[in-house]
Structures are given as C-alpha cells and as structure tokens.
CSV table of C-alpha atoms and ligand atoms in Angstrom, one decimal:
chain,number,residue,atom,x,y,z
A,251,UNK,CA,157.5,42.4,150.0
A,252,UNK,CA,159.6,43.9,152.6
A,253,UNK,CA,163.5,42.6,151.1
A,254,UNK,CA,162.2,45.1,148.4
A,255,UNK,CA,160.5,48.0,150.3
A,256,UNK,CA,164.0,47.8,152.5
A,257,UNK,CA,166.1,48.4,149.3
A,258,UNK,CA,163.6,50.8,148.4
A,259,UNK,CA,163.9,53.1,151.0
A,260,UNK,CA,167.7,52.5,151.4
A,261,UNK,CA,169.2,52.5,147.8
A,262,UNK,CA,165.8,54.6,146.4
A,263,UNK,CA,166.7,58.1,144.8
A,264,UNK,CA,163.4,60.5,144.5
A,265,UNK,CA,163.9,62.7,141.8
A,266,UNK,CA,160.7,64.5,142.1
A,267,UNK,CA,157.5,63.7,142.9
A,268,UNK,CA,156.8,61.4,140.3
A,269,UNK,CA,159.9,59.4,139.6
A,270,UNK,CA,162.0,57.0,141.8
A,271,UNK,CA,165.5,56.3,140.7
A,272,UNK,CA,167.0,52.1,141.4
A,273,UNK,CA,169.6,52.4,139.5
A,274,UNK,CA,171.4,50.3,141.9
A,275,UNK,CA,169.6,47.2,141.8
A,276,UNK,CA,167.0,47.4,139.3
A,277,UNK,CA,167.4,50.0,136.4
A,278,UNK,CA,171.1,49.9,135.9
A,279,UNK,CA,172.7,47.5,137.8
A,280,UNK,CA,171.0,44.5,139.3
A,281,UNK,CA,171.4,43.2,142.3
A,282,UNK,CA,171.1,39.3,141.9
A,283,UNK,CA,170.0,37.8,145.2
A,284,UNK,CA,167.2,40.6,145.2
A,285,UNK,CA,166.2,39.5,141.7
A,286,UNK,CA,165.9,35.8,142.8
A,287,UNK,CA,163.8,36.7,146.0
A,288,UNK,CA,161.8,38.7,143.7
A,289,UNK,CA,161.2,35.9,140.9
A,290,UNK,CA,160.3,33.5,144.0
A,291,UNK,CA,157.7,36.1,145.1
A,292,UNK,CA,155.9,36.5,141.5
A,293,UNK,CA,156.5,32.2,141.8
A,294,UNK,CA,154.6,31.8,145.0
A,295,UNK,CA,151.5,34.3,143.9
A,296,UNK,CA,151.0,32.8,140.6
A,297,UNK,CA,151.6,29.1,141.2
A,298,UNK,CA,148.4,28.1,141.0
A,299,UNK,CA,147.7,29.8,138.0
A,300,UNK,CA,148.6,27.5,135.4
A,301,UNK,CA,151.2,29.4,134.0
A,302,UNK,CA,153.4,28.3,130.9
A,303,UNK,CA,155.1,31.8,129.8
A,304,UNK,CA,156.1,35.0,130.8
A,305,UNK,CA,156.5,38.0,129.0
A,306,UNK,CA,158.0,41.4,129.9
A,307,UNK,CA,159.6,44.2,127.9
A,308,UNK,CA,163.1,44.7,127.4
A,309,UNK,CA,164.8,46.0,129.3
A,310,UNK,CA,164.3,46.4,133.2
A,311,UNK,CA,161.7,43.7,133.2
A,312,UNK,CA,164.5,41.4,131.5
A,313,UNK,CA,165.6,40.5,134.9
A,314,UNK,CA,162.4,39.7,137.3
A,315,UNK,CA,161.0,37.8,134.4
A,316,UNK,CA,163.9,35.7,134.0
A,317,UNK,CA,164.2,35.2,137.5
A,318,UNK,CA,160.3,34.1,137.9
A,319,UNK,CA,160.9,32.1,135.3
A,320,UNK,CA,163.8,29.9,136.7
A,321,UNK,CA,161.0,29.5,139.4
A,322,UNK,CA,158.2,28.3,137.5
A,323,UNK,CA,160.1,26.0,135.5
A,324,UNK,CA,158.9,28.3,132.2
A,325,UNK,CA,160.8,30.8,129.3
A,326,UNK,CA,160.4,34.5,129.7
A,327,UNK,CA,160.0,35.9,126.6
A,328,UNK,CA,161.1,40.0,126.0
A,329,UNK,CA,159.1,42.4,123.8
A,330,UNK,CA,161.4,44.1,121.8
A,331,UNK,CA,161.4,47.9,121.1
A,332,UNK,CA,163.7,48.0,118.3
A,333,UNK,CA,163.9,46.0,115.0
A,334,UNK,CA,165.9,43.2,115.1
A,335,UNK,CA,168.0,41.9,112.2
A,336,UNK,CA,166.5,38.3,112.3
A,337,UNK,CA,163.7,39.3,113.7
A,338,UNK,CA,162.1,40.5,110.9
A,339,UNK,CA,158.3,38.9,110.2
A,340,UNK,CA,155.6,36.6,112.2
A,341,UNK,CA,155.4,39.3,114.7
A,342,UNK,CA,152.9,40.4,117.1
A,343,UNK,CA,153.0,44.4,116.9
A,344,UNK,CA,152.0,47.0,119.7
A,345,UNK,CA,152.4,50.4,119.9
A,346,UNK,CA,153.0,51.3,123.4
A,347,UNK,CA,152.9,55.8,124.1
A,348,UNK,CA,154.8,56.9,127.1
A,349,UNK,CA,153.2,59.8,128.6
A,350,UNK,CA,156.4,60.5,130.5
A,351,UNK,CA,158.8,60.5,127.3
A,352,UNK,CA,156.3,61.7,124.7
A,353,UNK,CA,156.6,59.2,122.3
A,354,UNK,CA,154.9,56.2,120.7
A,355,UNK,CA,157.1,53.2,120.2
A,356,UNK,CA,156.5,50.1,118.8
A,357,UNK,CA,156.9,46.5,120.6
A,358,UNK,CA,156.9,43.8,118.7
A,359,UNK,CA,156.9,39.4,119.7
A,360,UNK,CA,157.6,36.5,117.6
A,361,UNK,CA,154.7,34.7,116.8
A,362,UNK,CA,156.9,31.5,117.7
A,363,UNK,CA,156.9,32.2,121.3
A,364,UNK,CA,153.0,33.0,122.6
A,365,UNK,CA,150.8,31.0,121.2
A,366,UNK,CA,146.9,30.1,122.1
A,367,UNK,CA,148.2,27.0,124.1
A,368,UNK,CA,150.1,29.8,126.5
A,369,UNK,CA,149.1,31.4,129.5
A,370,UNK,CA,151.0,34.0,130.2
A,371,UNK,CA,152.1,36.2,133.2
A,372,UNK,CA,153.1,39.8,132.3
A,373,UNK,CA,155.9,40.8,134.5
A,374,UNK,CA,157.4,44.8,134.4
A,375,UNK,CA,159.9,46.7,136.6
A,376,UNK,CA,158.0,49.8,136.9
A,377,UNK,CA,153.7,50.6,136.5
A,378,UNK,CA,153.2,53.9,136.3
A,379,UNK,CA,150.2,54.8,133.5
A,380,UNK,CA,150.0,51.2,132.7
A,381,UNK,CA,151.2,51.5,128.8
A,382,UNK,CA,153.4,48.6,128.3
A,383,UNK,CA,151.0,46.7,130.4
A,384,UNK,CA,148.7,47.7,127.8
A,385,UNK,CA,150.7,46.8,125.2
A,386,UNK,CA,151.4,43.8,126.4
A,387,UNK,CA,147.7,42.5,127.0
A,388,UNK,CA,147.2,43.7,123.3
A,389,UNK,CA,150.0,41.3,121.9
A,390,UNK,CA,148.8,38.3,124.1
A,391,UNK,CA,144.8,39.2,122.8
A,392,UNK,CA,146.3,39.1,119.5
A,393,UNK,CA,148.0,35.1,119.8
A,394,UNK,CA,144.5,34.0,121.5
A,395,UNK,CA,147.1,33.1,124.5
A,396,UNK,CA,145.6,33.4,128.0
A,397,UNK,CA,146.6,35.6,131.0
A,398,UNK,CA,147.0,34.7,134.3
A,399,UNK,CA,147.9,37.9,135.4
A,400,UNK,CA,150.3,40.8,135.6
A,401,UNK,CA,153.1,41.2,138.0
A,402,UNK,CA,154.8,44.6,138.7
A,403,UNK,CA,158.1,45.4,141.1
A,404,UNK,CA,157.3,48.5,142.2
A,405,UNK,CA,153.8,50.1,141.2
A,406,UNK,CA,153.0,54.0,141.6
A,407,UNK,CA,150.1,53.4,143.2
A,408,UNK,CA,149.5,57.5,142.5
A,409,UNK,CA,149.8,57.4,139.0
A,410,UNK,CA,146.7,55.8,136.9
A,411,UNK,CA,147.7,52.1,135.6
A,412,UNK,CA,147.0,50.1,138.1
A,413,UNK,CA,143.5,51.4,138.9
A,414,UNK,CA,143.4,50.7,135.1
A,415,UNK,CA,144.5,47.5,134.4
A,416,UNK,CA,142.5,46.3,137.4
A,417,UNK,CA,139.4,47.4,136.3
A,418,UNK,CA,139.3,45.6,133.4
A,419,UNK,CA,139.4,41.9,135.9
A,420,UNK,CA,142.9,41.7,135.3
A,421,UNK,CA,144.9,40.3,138.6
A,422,UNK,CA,147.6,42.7,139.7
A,423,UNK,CA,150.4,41.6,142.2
A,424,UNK,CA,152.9,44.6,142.9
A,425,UNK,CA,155.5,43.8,145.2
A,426,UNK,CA,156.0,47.3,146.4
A,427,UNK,CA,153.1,50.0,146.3
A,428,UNK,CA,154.5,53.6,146.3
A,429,UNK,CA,151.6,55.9,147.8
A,430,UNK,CA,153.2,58.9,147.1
A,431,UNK,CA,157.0,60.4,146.6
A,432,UNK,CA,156.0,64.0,147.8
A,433,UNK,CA,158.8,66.2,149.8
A,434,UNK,CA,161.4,63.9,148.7
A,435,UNK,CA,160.2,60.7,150.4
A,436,UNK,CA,159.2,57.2,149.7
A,437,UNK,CA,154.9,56.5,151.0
A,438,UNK,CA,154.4,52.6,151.0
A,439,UNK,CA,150.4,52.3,150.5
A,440,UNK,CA,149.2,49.8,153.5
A,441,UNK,CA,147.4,46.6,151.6
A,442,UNK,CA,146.4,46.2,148.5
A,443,UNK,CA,145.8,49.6,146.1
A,444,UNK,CA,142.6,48.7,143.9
B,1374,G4P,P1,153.9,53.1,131.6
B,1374,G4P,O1,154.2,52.0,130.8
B,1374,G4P,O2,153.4,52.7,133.0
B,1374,G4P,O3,152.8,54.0,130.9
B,1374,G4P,O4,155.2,53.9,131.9
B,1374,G4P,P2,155.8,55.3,131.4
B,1374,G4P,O5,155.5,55.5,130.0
B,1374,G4P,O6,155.3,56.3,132.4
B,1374,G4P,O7,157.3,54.9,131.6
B,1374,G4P,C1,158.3,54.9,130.6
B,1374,G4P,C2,159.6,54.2,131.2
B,1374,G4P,O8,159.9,54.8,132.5
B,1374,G4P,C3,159.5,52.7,131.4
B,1374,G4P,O9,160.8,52.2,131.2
B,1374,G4P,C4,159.1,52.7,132.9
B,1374,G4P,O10,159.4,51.4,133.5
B,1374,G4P,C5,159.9,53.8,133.5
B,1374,G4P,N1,159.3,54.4,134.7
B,1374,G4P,C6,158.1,55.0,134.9
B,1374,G4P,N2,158.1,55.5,136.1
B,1374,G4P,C7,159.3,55.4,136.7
B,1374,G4P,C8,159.9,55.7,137.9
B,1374,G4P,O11,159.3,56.4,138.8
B,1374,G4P,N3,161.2,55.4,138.1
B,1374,G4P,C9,161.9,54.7,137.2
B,1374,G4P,N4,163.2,54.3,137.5
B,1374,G4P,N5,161.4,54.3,136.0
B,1374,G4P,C10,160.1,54.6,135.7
B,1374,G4P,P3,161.4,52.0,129.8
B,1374,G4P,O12,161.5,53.2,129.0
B,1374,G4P,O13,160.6,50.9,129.2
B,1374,G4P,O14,162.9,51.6,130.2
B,1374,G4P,P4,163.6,50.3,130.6
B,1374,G4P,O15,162.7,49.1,130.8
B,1374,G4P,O16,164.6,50.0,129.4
B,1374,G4P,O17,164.3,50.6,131.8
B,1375,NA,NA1,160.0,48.9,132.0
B,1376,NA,NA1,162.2,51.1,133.2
C-alpha cells in the first residue's frame, strides 16, 4: 500500500535493526485519514470473504480494526490484556509471550462477542514473531468461529511470524512488508513475502 510505505519512510523512526518506531500515526498518535485508507484496504482484500467480525488486540490494532470495520459494515472486537471490572467470566483466555518484552500475558474475549456463527478477520498493527496472531487464532479455535484471514499494517517480513502463520494455510495480507531495517533504513520486500 503505497499511502502507508510513504508515511513509512517519511514519519518512520528505526531504532535498531529490529524495531521501527510510528509513533506519529500509528503507535501513539493516529493519523485518521491514514487509518480510513487503511481499513478500506483490509475492506477491499477481504470482501469476498464472508466476513461478520473482526478482532484485534488492544491497543494499536484498536484503530485499523475499527476503521475496517466501518468498511465492512461489521464490530471490531479488542482482546483485552488486563482484567476488566465487568469483565469478569464467559471469557475466551490466551496467553500470548512476547519474545521482545519477555513476558507471558494473558488476553482474554467475551464469549458474547465470537461465536461459531462468526467469521472473523484478525487485524494487528505490527507482526513480528506472530504471538498475538497466535493468540488470537487460539481464542477464535476455541468459540468454533471461522477465519477468513489475518490482516497486519506493517509486517517484519525478517522476523519469523509471517512465515509462520502462513504455513499453517492461514491467508496473510500485510500492507507494508519491511525486508530489513539494517544501517538505519527502511527495505520494502518487492511482492508478496511467503
Ligand atoms: P508478536 O506478537 O509478533 O510476537 O510481537 P512481539 O511480542 O515481538 O511484540 C510485542 C509488542 O511490540 C506488540 O505491541 C507489537 O505490536 C510491538 N512491536 C513488535 N515489533 C515492533 C516494531 O518494530 N515497532 C513497533 N512500533 N512495535 C513493534 P503491544 O505490546 O501489543 O503494544 P500495543 O498494541 O499496545 O501498541
Ligand atoms: Na499490537
Ligand atoms: Na504495538
């Protein structure tokens, strides 16, 4: 998507070889009209696909779910990584480890909201080892809902998760494909990285 890779390499902070900082329009603040170009790309490339929810984790996906939800006509629906005070039972549960942070955190979804009548498209900000994704397809197994697919805003194409996810059959649409972050500087991969 080249609105994105644009903002990429114009607002895009390396920080090292393996992170990219969007603060400025993803991360921190969120740039609206990039949001909605970005829901209406996940919109096109799954509207065939039957779908009837998405689900993200809070709370960078928050905002490209919502947005490719407004498209579809369908509710996005957040994982939550802390305990809620009415959230309490009839939960889906997941534990989700970041390699990156070194820690294992819970995610949990109400069991009101995916269902085995759903089929669902997983939407994230970042995929790096492919965790939450993980996580994710573990809470949808879990309601017998169906997936139509995952889609990610900017995949590190270097790093292991979407090599991962895809193996299993799972559809992956990234909008942006980072080959590689090395000397300071943003590598697009060229078509599709399987
Ligand atoms: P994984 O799910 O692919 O295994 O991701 P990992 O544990 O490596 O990442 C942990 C957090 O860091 C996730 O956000 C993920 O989106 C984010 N992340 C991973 N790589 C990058 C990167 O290069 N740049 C940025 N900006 N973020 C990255 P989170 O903790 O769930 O936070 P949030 O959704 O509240 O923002
Ligand atoms: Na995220
Ligand atoms: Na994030």
């Amino acid at each position: 998507m080249k609105l994105l890779k644009d903002k990429i390499i114009q607002d895009g902070k390396v920080l090292s070889k393996d992170v990219l900082k969007v603060d400025t329009f993803l991360n921190h603040q969120i740039d609206p009209p990039l949001m909605k170009a970005i829901g209406e790309e996940f919109a096109e490339r799954f509207k065939d696909a039957g779908i009837t929810k998405i689900v993200t984790i809070e709370s960078s996906g928050i905002a490209p779910a919502m947005m490719a939800g407004l498209v579809l006509g369908v509710p996005a629906i957040f994982a939550r990584k802390r305990k809620s005070l009415t959230l309490i039972d009839h939960l889906y549960t997941a534990s989700v480890h970041s390699f990156t942070k070194d820690e294992t955190n819970e995610i949990s979804v109400s069991k009101d909201f995916v269902t085995c009548d759903d089929t669902v498209l997983i939407i994230d900000d970042f995929l790096a080892n492919g965790q939450a994704v993980l996580g994710l397809l573990d809470i949808i197994e879990q309601a017998s809902a169906k997936l139509a697919g995952v889609g990610i805003v900017i995949e590190k194409g270097f790093q292991p998760g979407g090599k991962m996810i895809r193996k299993q059959g799972i559809r992956v649409e990234s909008l942006a494909i980072i080959a590689s972050l090395e000397d300071g500087k943003v590598t697009f991969s060229e078509g599709a990285a399987v």
